[in-house]
Coordinates of C-alpha atoms in Angstrom, one line a residue:
X1 CA -129.4 69.2 -121.8
X2 CA -126.9 68.8 -119.0
X3 CA -127.8 65.5 -117.4
X4 CA -127.7 66.5 -113.7
X5 CA -131.2 65.9 -112.4
X6 CA -132.7 66.3 -108.9
X7 CA -135.7 64.1 -108.7
X8 CA -138.1 65.0 -105.9
X9 CA -140.5 62.4 -104.5
X10 CA -143.4 64.3 -103.1
X11 CA -145.0 61.0 -102.0
X12 CA -142.0 60.4 -99.8
X13 CA -142.2 63.9 -98.4
X14 CA -145.8 63.3 -97.5
X15 CA -144.9 59.9 -95.9
X16 CA -142.2 61.5 -93.8
X17 CA -144.5 64.3 -92.6
X18 CA -147.1 61.8 -91.5
X19 CA -144.5 59.7 -89.8
X20 CA -143.0 62.7 -88.0
X21 CA -146.4 63.9 -86.7
X22 CA -147.3 60.3 -85.6
X23 CA -144.0 60.0 -83.7
X24 CA -144.4 63.4 -82.1
X25 CA -148.1 63.2 -81.3
X26 CA -150.2 66.3 -81.3
X27 CA -149.7 68.7 -84.1
X28 CA -146.7 69.4 -86.3
X29 CA -145.5 72.3 -88.4
X30 CA -143.7 71.2 -91.6
X31 CA -140.5 73.2 -91.8
X32 CA -140.1 74.3 -95.4
X33 CA -137.7 77.2 -94.9
X34 CA -134.8 77.7 -97.4
X35 CA -137.0 76.6 -100.3
X36 CA -137.8 73.4 -98.4
X37 CA -134.2 72.6 -97.9
X38 CA -133.6 72.9 -101.6
X39 CA -136.6 70.7 -102.6
X40 CA -139.0 73.4 -103.7
X41 CA -141.1 74.9 -100.9
X42 CA -144.4 75.5 -102.8
X43 CA -144.5 72.0 -104.3
X44 CA -143.6 70.3 -101.0
X45 CA -146.2 72.3 -99.1
X46 CA -148.8 71.6 -101.7
X47 CA -148.1 67.8 -101.3
X48 CA -149.2 67.9 -97.7
X49 CA -151.5 70.9 -97.6
X50 CA -154.5 68.7 -96.9
X51 CA -152.9 67.0 -93.9
X52 CA -150.4 69.4 -92.5
X53 CA -151.2 71.3 -89.3
X54 CA -149.2 74.2 -90.6
X55 CA -145.9 75.3 -92.0
X56 CA -142.8 77.1 -90.8
X57 CA -140.5 79.3 -92.8
X58 CA -137.7 81.7 -92.0
X59 CA -139.1 85.0 -93.1
X60 CA -141.9 87.0 -94.7
X61 CA -140.7 86.5 -98.2
X62 CA -140.8 82.7 -97.9
X63 CA -144.3 82.9 -96.4
X64 CA -145.6 85.0 -99.3
X65 CA -144.3 82.5 -101.8
X66 CA -146.4 79.8 -100.1
X67 CA -149.5 82.1 -100.1
X68 CA -149.0 82.8 -103.8
X69 CA -148.7 79.1 -104.4
X70 CA -152.2 78.5 -102.8
X71 CA -151.2 77.5 -99.3
X72 CA -153.9 78.7 -97.0
X73 CA -153.0 77.0 -93.8
X74 CA -151.0 78.5 -90.9
X75 CA -147.5 79.7 -91.7
X76 CA -145.1 80.6 -88.9
X77 CA -142.3 83.1 -89.4
X78 CA -139.4 81.5 -87.4
X79 CA -137.3 84.6 -87.4
X80 CA -140.2 86.9 -86.8
X81 CA -140.3 90.3 -88.5
X82 CA -137.3 92.6 -89.2
X83 CA -139.2 95.9 -89.3
X84 CA -142.6 97.2 -88.3
X85 CA -143.8 97.6 -91.9
X86 CA -143.8 93.8 -92.2
X87 CA -146.5 93.5 -89.6
X88 CA -149.1 94.8 -92.0
X89 CA -148.3 91.9 -94.3
X90 CA -148.4 89.5 -91.4
X91 CA -151.9 90.6 -90.7
X92 CA -153.0 90.7 -94.3
X93 CA -151.9 87.2 -95.0
X94 CA -152.9 85.7 -91.6
X95 CA -149.4 84.7 -90.7
X96 CA -148.1 83.6 -87.3
X97 CA -144.9 85.0 -86.0
X98 CA -142.1 84.3 -83.5
X99 CA -141.1 87.0 -81.1
X100 CA -137.6 86.3 -79.8
X101 CA -136.3 89.5 -78.2
X102 CA -137.3 92.8 -76.6
X103 CA -136.9 94.8 -79.8
X104 CA -139.4 92.6 -81.6
X105 CA -141.8 92.7 -78.7
X106 CA -141.5 96.5 -78.5
X107 CA -142.1 96.8 -82.2
X108 CA -145.2 94.6 -82.0
X109 CA -146.7 96.4 -79.1
X110 CA -146.0 99.9 -80.6
X111 CA -147.6 99.1 -84.0
X112 CA -151.3 99.6 -84.5
X113 CA -153.1 96.4 -85.5
X114 CA -156.6 95.6 -86.7
X115 CA -156.6 92.2 -85.1
X116 CA -154.5 90.3 -82.6
X117 CA -151.6 88.1 -83.8
X118 CA -150.8 84.5 -83.1
X119 CA -147.4 84.8 -81.4
X120 CA -144.9 82.1 -80.6
X121 CA -142.8 83.5 -77.8
X122 CA -139.3 82.1 -77.9
X123 CA -137.1 81.3 -74.9
X124 CA -133.3 80.9 -74.9
X125 CA -133.1 77.8 -72.7
X126 CA -129.5 77.2 -73.4
X127 CA -128.6 77.5 -77.1
X128 CA -127.8 81.2 -76.7
X129 CA -128.7 82.1 -80.2
X130 CA -132.1 83.7 -79.9
X131 CA -135.0 84.1 -77.4
X132 CA -135.7 85.6 -74.0
X133 CA -133.6 84.3 -71.1
X134 CA -135.5 82.2 -68.7
X135 CA -135.4 84.8 -66.0
X136 CA -137.0 87.4 -68.4
X137 CA -139.5 85.1 -70.1
X138 CA -142.5 85.3 -67.8
X139 CA -142.4 89.1 -67.8
X140 CA -142.3 89.2 -71.6
X141 CA -145.1 86.7 -71.7
X142 CA -147.2 88.8 -69.3
X143 CA -146.5 92.0 -71.1
X144 CA -147.6 90.5 -74.4
X145 CA -150.7 88.9 -72.9
X146 CA -151.8 92.1 -71.2
X147 CA -151.4 94.1 -74.4
X148 CA -154.3 92.4 -76.2
X149 CA -152.1 92.1 -79.3
X150 CA -152.0 88.3 -79.2
X151 CA -155.0 86.0 -79.5
X152 CA -152.8 83.1 -78.3
X153 CA -149.2 82.7 -77.2
X154 CA -147.3 79.5 -77.9
X155 CA -144.3 79.0 -75.7
X156 CA -141.3 77.7 -77.6
X157 CA -137.6 77.0 -77.4
X158 CA -135.0 75.3 -79.7
X159 CA -132.5 72.6 -78.8
X160 CA -128.8 73.0 -79.5
X161 CA -127.7 69.4 -79.1
X162 CA -130.7 67.2 -79.5
X163 CA -128.8 65.2 -82.2
X164 CA -126.3 64.0 -79.6
X165 CA -128.1 61.1 -77.8
X166 CA -125.5 60.8 -75.0
X167 CA -125.5 64.5 -74.1
X168 CA -127.5 65.9 -71.2
X169 CA -127.8 69.4 -72.7
X170 CA -131.3 68.6 -74.0
X171 CA -132.6 67.5 -70.6
X172 CA -131.1 70.7 -69.1
X173 CA -132.7 72.9 -71.7
X174 CA -136.0 71.2 -71.2
X175 CA -135.8 71.6 -67.4
X176 CA -135.0 75.3 -67.8
X177 CA -137.9 75.7 -70.2
X178 CA -140.4 73.9 -68.0
X179 CA -139.3 75.9 -64.9
X180 CA -139.6 79.3 -66.6
X181 CA -143.0 78.6 -68.2
X182 CA -144.7 76.9 -65.2
X183 CA -148.1 78.4 -64.7
X184 CA -148.1 80.3 -68.1
X185 CA -151.1 79.1 -70.2
X186 CA -151.0 78.1 -73.8
X187 CA -149.5 75.5 -76.0
X188 CA -145.8 74.6 -76.1
X189 CA -143.3 73.7 -78.9
X190 CA -139.8 72.4 -78.3
X191 CA -139.0 69.4 -80.5
X192 CA -137.2 69.7 -83.8
X193 CA -136.5 66.5 -85.8
X194 CA -133.9 65.1 -83.4
X195 CA -136.2 66.0 -80.5
X196 CA -139.0 64.1 -82.1
X197 CA -136.9 61.1 -82.9
X198 CA -135.0 60.5 -79.6
X199 CA -136.4 62.7 -76.9
X200 CA -140.0 61.6 -76.1
X201 CA -140.1 63.9 -73.1
X202 CA -139.8 66.8 -75.5
X203 CA -143.1 65.9 -77.3
X204 CA -145.5 68.8 -76.5
X205 CA -148.4 70.4 -78.3
X206 CA -146.5 71.3 -81.5
X207 CA -143.5 69.5 -83.2
X208 CA -141.3 71.3 -85.7
X209 CA -139.9 68.5 -88.0
X210 CA -137.4 69.8 -90.5
X211 CA -134.6 67.6 -91.9
X212 CA -136.5 64.3 -91.3
X213 CA -139.2 65.5 -93.7
X214 CA -136.7 65.2 -96.5
X215 CA -135.7 61.6 -95.6
X216 CA -132.5 62.3 -93.7
X217 CA -131.8 61.7 -90.1
X218 CA -130.1 64.3 -88.0
X219 CA -128.5 61.7 -85.8
X220 CA -124.8 60.8 -86.1
X221 CA -124.2 57.7 -88.1
X222 CA -128.0 57.3 -88.5
X223 CA -129.6 55.3 -91.2
X224 CA -132.8 57.1 -92.2
X225 CA -134.3 53.9 -93.7
X226 CA -134.0 52.1 -90.4
X227 CA -136.3 54.7 -88.8
X228 CA -138.9 54.6 -91.6
X229 CA -137.8 57.7 -93.4
X230 CA -137.8 57.8 -97.2
X231 CA -135.3 60.0 -99.3
X232 CA -137.1 62.8 -101.0
X233 CA -134.3 64.0 -103.3
X234 CA -132.4 61.8 -105.7
X235 CA -129.5 63.6 -107.3
X236 CA -128.1 61.9 -110.4
X237 CA -126.1 62.6 -113.5
X238 CA -124.6 60.6 -116.3
X239 CA -121.1 59.5 -117.5
X240 CA -120.1 61.6 -120.5
X241 CA -116.5 60.7 -120.8
X242 CA -114.3 57.6 -120.1
X243 CA -110.5 57.2 -120.2
X244 CA -108.0 54.4 -119.4
X245 CA -105.1 55.2 -117.1
X246 CA -102.1 53.1 -116.2
X247 CA -101.0 52.6 -112.6
X248 CA -99.2 55.6 -111.2
X249 CA -101.2 58.3 -113.0
X250 CA -102.7 61.3 -111.2
X251 CA -106.4 62.3 -111.5
X252 CA -107.8 65.8 -111.1
X253 CA -106.6 69.0 -109.5
X254 CA -103.7 68.8 -107.2
X255 CA -103.0 65.2 -108.1
X256 CA -104.7 64.2 -104.8
X257 CA -105.4 60.8 -106.2
X258 CA -102.9 58.6 -108.0
X259 CA -103.9 55.3 -109.6
X260 CA -102.5 52.1 -108.0
X261 CA -103.6 49.9 -110.9
X262 CA -104.8 50.2 -114.4
X263 CA -108.0 52.3 -113.9
X264 CA -111.1 53.2 -116.0
X265 CA -112.1 56.8 -115.1
X266 CA -115.6 58.0 -115.7
X267 CA -116.4 61.7 -116.1
X268 CA -119.8 62.9 -114.9
X269 CA -121.6 66.3 -115.1
X270 CA -121.8 67.8 -111.7
X271 CA -119.5 69.6 -109.2
X272 CA -119.3 72.0 -106.3
X273 CA -121.0 74.8 -108.3
X274 CA -124.0 72.4 -108.4
X275 CA -123.9 71.9 -104.7
X276 CA -122.0 68.7 -104.5
X277 CA -119.4 69.2 -101.7
X278 CA -115.8 69.7 -102.8
X279 CA -114.5 68.0 -99.7
X280 CA -116.4 64.8 -100.6
X281 CA -113.6 63.8 -103.0
X282 CA -111.8 60.4 -103.2
X283 CA -113.8 57.7 -101.6
X284 CA -117.2 59.3 -101.5
X285 CA -119.8 56.7 -102.6
X286 CA -121.8 56.8 -105.8
X287 CA -124.0 54.2 -107.6
X288 CA -123.3 53.6 -111.3
X289 CA -126.2 51.9 -113.0
X290 CA -127.2 50.5 -109.6
X291 CA -123.7 49.3 -108.6
X292 CA -121.7 51.0 -105.9
X293 CA -118.5 52.7 -106.7
X294 CA -116.6 55.8 -105.6
X295 CA -115.3 59.2 -106.5
X296 CA -111.6 59.4 -107.3
X297 CA -109.7 62.7 -107.4
X298 CA -110.9 66.1 -106.4
X299 CA -114.4 67.3 -107.1
X300 CA -114.2 70.1 -109.7
X301 CA -116.5 73.0 -110.2
X302 CA -118.6 71.3 -112.9
X303 CA -117.2 67.8 -113.2
X304 CA -116.5 64.7 -111.0
X305 CA -114.4 61.7 -111.8
X306 CA -115.4 58.3 -110.7
X307 CA -113.9 54.8 -110.7
X308 CA -115.3 52.5 -113.3
X309 CA -112.5 49.9 -113.1
X310 CA -114.7 47.1 -111.6
X311 CA -117.7 48.0 -113.6
X312 CA -116.9 46.8 -117.2
X313 CA -120.5 47.3 -118.4
X314 CA -120.5 51.0 -117.4
X315 CA -119.6 53.7 -119.8
X316 CA -120.9 56.7 -121.8
X317 CA -124.5 57.3 -120.7
X318 CA -124.4 55.3 -117.5
X319 CA -126.5 56.8 -114.8
X320 CA -124.7 57.9 -111.6
X321 CA -126.6 58.4 -108.4
X322 CA -124.8 61.0 -106.2
X323 CA -127.3 60.5 -103.4
X324 CA -130.8 59.1 -103.1
X325 CA -132.2 55.6 -103.0
X326 CA -128.9 53.7 -102.9
X327 CA -126.4 56.3 -101.7
X328 CA -127.4 58.0 -98.5
X329 CA -127.0 61.8 -98.4
X330 CA -125.9 61.3 -94.8
X331 CA -123.0 59.1 -96.0
X332 CA -121.9 61.7 -98.5
X333 CA -122.2 64.5 -95.9
X334 CA -120.1 62.4 -93.4
X335 CA -117.4 61.9 -96.0
X336 CA -117.3 65.7 -96.6
X337 CA -117.2 66.4 -92.9
X338 CA -120.6 68.3 -92.9
X339 CA -124.3 67.5 -92.5
X340 CA -127.0 66.6 -94.9
X341 CA -128.8 69.9 -94.3
X342 CA -126.0 71.8 -96.1
X343 CA -125.9 69.4 -99.1
X344 CA -129.6 69.4 -99.7
X345 CA -129.9 73.2 -99.4
X346 CA -127.0 73.9 -101.7
X347 CA -128.2 71.9 -104.8
X348 CA -128.1 74.3 -107.7
X349 CA -128.3 74.1 -111.5
X350 CA -129.8 70.6 -111.4
X351 CA -133.0 70.1 -113.4
X352 CA -135.8 69.6 -110.9
X353 CA -138.2 66.8 -111.7
X354 CA -141.2 66.1 -109.4
X355 CA -142.9 62.8 -108.8
X356 CA -146.2 62.6 -107.0

């Protein structure tokens, strides 16, 4: 069996959810969209089903997977529905849905329903991706409320730059949201992971923690362990080839790395087809049998070369942590010029192992 294994610590997922809810106060939806950021949505949801206030997914298909997995708590469709036919499934399975534009609102109001929906009405407070503009929000709210199609309306928005501590965009968005929703009854939800962690004024009735549930911080140069988060995924492989190279020899495609000394090169199973980022090539950290080392050469589709020169005990069969307990996924993401969200969501072909 190919020795690339993604070990998922469900106890760490549970720890992170409880920490996120405590930091936010009130209630918190566990965001498990995109197959729980690559961690397995059903297993992660099951791990917190007895304590979670609810869950958030992108779309109906993801919600139905949770229902089939025995998740009976509230599930919010963050993108709402894409066609009127989906509303019957929303009702049949007791789902909550976001309404974020006039077309979705018209669809909802025009479709016969046996019972009212739980609607999260979204405002575009400055991200300019989805939601009603502040000037149009109250009218949309009143139209929905008067229709009798909603048993409750949760007012929501989403931050564009909450992960930038020195930026005033979040404060401006929050001010726009508060001004436009003044006097409108019902709960509010504005804080994502970064909002929960560094914007206490954004703590309202419902938090929506995402990346922090998986043990990664959305903050630049952040150390997840320093804020009490525990990594949920540990991606590891093993050395299955070793070669000795003299100084001056190239390694890998494009000869992007050339040895400057006699070098022991270890070959491990894993590459960009498995979700490890191709741009995280020479210098990206790894841990070999618990000792830190680095990638050398370009990441290939199925294989990665690492430096074993200063690790004389390492060789065939040595375990290599690509990220997890020792190697932060944030550090790998930074080296690749991306974010941990992308890395975790893209893990493929690894054998999943769950630990409770």
